[in-house]
CSV table of C-alpha atoms in Angstrom, one decimal:
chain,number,residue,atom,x,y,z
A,88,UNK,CA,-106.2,-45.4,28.5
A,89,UNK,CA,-103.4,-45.3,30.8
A,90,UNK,CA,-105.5,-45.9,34.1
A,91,UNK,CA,-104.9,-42.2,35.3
A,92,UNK,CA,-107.7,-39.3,34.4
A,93,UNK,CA,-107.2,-35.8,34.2
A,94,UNK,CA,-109.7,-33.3,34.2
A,95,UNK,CA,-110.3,-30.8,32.6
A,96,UNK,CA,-107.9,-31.3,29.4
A,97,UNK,CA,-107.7,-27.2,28.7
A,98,UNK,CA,-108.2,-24.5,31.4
A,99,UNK,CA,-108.6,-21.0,30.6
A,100,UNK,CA,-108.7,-18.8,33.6
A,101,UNK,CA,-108.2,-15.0,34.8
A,102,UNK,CA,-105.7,-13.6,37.4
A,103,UNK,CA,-108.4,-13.3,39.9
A,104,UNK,CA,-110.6,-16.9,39.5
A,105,UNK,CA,-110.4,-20.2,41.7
A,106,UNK,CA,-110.3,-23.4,40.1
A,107,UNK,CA,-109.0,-26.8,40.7
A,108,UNK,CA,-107.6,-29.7,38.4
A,109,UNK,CA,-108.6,-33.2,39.1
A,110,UNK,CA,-107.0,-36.1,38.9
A,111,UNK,CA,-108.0,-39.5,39.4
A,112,UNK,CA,-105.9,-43.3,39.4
A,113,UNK,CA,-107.5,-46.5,38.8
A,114,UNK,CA,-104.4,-48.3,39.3
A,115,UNK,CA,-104.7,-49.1,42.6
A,116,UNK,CA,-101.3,-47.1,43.3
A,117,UNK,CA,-100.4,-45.5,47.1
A,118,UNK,CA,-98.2,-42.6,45.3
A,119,UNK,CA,-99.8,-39.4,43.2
A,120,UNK,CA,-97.9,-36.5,41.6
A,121,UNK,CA,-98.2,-33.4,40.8
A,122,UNK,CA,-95.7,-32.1,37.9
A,123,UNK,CA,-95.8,-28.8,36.1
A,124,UNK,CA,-94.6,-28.9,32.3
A,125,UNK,CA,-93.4,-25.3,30.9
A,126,UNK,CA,-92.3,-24.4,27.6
A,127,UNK,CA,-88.8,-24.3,28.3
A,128,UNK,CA,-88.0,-26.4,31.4
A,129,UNK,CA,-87.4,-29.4,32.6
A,130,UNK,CA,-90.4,-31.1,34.3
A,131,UNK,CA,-90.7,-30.6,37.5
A,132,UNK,CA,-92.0,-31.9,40.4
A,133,UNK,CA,-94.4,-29.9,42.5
A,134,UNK,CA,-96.3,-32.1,44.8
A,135,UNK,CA,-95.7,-36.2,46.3
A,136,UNK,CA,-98.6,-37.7,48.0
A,137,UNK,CA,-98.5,-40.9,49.6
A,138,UNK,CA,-101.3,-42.9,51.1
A,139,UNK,CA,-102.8,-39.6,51.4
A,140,UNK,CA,-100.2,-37.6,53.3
A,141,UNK,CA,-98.0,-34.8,51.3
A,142,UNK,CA,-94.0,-36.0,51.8
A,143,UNK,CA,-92.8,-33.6,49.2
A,144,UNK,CA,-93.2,-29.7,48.4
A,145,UNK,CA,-91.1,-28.4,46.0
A,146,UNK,CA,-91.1,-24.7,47.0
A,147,UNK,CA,-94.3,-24.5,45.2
A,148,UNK,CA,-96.1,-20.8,45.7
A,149,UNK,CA,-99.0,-21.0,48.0
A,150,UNK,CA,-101.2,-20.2,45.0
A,151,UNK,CA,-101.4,-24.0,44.2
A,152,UNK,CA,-103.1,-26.0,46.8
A,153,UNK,CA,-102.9,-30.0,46.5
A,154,UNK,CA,-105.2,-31.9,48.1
A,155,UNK,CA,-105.7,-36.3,48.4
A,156,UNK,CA,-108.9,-37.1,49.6
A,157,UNK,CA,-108.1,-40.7,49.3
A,158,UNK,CA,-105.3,-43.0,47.8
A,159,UNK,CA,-107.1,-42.5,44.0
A,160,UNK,CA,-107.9,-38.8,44.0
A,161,UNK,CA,-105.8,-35.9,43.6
A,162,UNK,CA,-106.4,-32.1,43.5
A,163,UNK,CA,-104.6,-29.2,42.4
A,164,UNK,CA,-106.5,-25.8,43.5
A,165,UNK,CA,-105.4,-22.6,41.6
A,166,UNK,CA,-106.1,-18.9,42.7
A,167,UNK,CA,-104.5,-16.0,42.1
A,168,UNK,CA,-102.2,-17.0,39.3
A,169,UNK,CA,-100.1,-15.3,37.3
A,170,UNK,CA,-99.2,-15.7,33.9
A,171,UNK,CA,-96.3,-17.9,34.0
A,172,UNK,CA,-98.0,-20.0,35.2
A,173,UNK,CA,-99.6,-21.5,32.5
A,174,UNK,CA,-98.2,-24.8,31.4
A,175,UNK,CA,-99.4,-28.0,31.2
A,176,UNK,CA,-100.1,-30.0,34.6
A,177,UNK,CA,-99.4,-33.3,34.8
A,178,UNK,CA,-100.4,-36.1,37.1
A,179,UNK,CA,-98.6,-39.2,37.8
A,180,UNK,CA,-99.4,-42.6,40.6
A,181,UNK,CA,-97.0,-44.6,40.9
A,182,UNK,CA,-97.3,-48.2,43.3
A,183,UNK,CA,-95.5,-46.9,46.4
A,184,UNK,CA,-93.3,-43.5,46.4
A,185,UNK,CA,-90.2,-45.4,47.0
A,186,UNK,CA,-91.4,-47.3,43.5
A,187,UNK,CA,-91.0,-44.5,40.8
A,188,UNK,CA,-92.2,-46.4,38.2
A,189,UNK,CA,-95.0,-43.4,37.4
A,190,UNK,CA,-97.6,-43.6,35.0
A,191,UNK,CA,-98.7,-39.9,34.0
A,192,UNK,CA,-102.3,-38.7,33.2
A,193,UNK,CA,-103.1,-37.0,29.8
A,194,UNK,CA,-102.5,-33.6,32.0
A,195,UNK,CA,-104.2,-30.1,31.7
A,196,UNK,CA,-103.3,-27.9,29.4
A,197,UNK,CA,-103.3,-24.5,31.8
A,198,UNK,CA,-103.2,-20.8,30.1
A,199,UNK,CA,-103.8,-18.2,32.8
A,200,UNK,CA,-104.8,-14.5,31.3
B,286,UNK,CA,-79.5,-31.6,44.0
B,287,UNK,CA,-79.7,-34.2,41.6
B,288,UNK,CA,-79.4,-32.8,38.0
B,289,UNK,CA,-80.5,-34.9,35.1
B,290,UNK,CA,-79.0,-34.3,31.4
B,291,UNK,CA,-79.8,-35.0,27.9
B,292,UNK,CA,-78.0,-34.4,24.9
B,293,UNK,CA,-78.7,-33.8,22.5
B,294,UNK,CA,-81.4,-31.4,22.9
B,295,UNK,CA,-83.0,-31.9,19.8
B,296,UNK,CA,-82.1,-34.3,16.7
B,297,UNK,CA,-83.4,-34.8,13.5
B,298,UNK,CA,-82.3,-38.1,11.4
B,299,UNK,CA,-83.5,-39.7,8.3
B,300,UNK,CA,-85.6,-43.2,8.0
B,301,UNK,CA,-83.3,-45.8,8.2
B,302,UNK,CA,-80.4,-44.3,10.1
B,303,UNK,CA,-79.0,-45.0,13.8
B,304,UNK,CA,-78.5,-42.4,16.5
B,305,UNK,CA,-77.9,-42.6,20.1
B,306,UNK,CA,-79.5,-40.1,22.9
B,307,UNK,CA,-77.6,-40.0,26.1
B,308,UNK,CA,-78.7,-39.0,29.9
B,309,UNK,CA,-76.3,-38.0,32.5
B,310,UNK,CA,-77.1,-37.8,36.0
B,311,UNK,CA,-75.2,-36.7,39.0
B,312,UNK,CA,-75.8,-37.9,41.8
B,313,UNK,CA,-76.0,-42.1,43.1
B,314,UNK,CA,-79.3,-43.3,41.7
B,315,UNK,CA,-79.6,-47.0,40.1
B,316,UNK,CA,-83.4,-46.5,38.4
B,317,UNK,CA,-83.6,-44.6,35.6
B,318,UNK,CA,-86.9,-44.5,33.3
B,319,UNK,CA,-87.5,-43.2,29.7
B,320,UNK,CA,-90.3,-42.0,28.6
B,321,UNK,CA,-91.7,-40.8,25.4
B,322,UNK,CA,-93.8,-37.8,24.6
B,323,UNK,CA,-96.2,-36.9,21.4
B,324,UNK,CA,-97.1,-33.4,21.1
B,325,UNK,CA,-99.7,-32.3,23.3
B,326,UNK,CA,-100.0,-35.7,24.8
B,327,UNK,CA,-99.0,-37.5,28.3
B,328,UNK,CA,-96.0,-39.0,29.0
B,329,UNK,CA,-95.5,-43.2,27.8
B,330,UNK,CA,-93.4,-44.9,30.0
B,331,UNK,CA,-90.6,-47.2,27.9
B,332,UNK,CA,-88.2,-48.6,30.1
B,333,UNK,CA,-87.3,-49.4,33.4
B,334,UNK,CA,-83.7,-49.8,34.4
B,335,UNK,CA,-83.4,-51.2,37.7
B,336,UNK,CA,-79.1,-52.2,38.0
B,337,UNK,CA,-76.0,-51.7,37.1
B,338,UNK,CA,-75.6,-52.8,32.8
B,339,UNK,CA,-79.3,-53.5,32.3
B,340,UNK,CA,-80.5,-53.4,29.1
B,341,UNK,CA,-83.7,-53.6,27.8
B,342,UNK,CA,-85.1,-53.8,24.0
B,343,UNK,CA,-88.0,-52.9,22.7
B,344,UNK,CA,-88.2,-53.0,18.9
B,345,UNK,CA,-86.1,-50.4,17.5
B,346,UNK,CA,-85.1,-48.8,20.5
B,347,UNK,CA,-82.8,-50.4,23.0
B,348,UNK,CA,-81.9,-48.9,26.7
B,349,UNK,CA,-79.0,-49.5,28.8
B,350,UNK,CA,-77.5,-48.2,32.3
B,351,UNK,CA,-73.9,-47.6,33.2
B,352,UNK,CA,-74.4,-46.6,37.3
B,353,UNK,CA,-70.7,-45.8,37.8
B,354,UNK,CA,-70.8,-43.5,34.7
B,355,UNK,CA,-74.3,-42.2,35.8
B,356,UNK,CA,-75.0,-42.3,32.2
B,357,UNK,CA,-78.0,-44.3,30.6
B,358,UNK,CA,-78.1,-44.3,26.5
B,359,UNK,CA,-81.4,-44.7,24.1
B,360,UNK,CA,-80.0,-46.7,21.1
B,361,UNK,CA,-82.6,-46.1,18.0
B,362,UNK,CA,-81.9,-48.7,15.2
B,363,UNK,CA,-82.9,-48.1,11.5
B,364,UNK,CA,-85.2,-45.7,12.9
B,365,UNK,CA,-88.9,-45.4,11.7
B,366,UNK,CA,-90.9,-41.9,11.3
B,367,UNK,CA,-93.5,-43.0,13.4
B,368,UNK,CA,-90.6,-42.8,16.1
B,369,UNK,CA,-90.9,-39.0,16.2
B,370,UNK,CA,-91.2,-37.7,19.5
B,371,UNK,CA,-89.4,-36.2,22.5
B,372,UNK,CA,-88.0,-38.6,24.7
B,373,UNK,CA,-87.0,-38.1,28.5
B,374,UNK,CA,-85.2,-39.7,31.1
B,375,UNK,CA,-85.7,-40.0,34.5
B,376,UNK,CA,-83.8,-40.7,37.7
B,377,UNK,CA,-85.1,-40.7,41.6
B,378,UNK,CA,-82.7,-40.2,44.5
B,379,UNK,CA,-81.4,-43.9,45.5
B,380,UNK,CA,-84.0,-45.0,48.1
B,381,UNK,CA,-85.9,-41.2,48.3
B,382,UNK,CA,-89.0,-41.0,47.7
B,383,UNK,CA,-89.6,-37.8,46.2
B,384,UNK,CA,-90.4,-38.5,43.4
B,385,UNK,CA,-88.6,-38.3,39.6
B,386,UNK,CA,-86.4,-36.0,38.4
B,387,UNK,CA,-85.9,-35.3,34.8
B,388,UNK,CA,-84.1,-34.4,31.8
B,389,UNK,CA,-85.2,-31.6,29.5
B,390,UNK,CA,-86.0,-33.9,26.9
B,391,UNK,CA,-84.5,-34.9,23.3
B,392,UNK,CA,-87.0,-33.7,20.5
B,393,UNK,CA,-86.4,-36.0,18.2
B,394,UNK,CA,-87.7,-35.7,14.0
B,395,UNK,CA,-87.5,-38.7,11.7
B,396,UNK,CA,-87.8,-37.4,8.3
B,397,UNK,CA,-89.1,-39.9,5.7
């Protein structure tokens, strides 16, 4: 149990669906990530909440919508994807988002067909 | 753009043996964070280094951080196969908050 909860674990989806990943902290951080995990890259960093306001957007496609409805939830909303997009999603809080310290969800393994 | 290195790549040892994995940043940064990663699993934070020559130890692995060399080592001593895994370092912009930037990750393979 590492105090932040992913769900779902495995996403199939199409070109054309909508769906969203969820993501939820019981750590009682201010700071929530969004990173995206590909075969053969680096992780990277998509989206930086904190206290519920986005300070970071890493040139992200508009296809991926975050959204923090509060300090311990965190959304990712997918339409229109392409293929290359699927990789593995992964979450992270941390205690501020000057404090790195991140502690990362199980993430979602993503495969879009 | 700060760019985050880790040789090498991939590394497979025997039981028993030492090895060293090395991350190189480039940019001014004094936290770096490794982490360590089972196949199809999260991402299990293992050391914080906060300044300039800290080291930290945990069991067979030892960390360290040189901030003038921007170059933080993972020592693994007589190492275990249950230590297969890949690790990754980390390093955020000194005083951003954007978040961390990391390596691509050492797959490492301890063969019994």
């Amino acid at each position: 149990e590492t105090g932040v909860t992913q769900t779902p674990r495995h996403l199939v989806m199409g070109m054309t669906n909508k769906k969203s990943l969820k993501c939820e902290q019981h750590l009682g951080h201010n700071a929530m990530y969004w990173y995206k995990q590909s075969a053969k890259k680096p992780l990277e960093l998509m989206f930086v909440y904190s206290l519920e306001e986005r300070v970071e957007n890493n040139s992200v496609p508009s296809r991926f919508s975050p959204e923090c409805p509060n300090s311990s939830h965190l959304f990712l909303h997918l339409h229109t994807l392409q293929p290359e997009d699927s990789a593995l999603y992964l979450c992270a809080s941390s205690q501020s988002a000057g404090n790195t310290e991140a502690f990362f969800g199980q993430g979602t393994r993503l495969t879009v067909v | 753009e700060l760019k985050v290195e880790q040789n090498p790549l991939f590394l497979s040892m025997q039981e028993g043996k030492n090895y060293t994995i090395y991350c190189n940043y480039s940019t001014t940064s004094d936290r770096l964070y490794w982490y360590r990663q089972d196949p199809g699993k999260s991402l299990e934070s293992l050391f914080v280094l906060l300044s300039n020559g800290a080291v930290k130890q945990e069991g067979r692995l030892m960390a360290s951080l040189d901030t003038k060399a921007r170059l933080s080592t993972l020592h693994i001593t007589a190492a275990v196969h249950d230590l297969s895994a890949t690790y990754f370092c980390a390093v955020d912009i000194l005083g951003g908050a954007d978040g961390l930037t990391f390596g691509k990750g050492t797959h490492l393979i301890i063969q019994p």
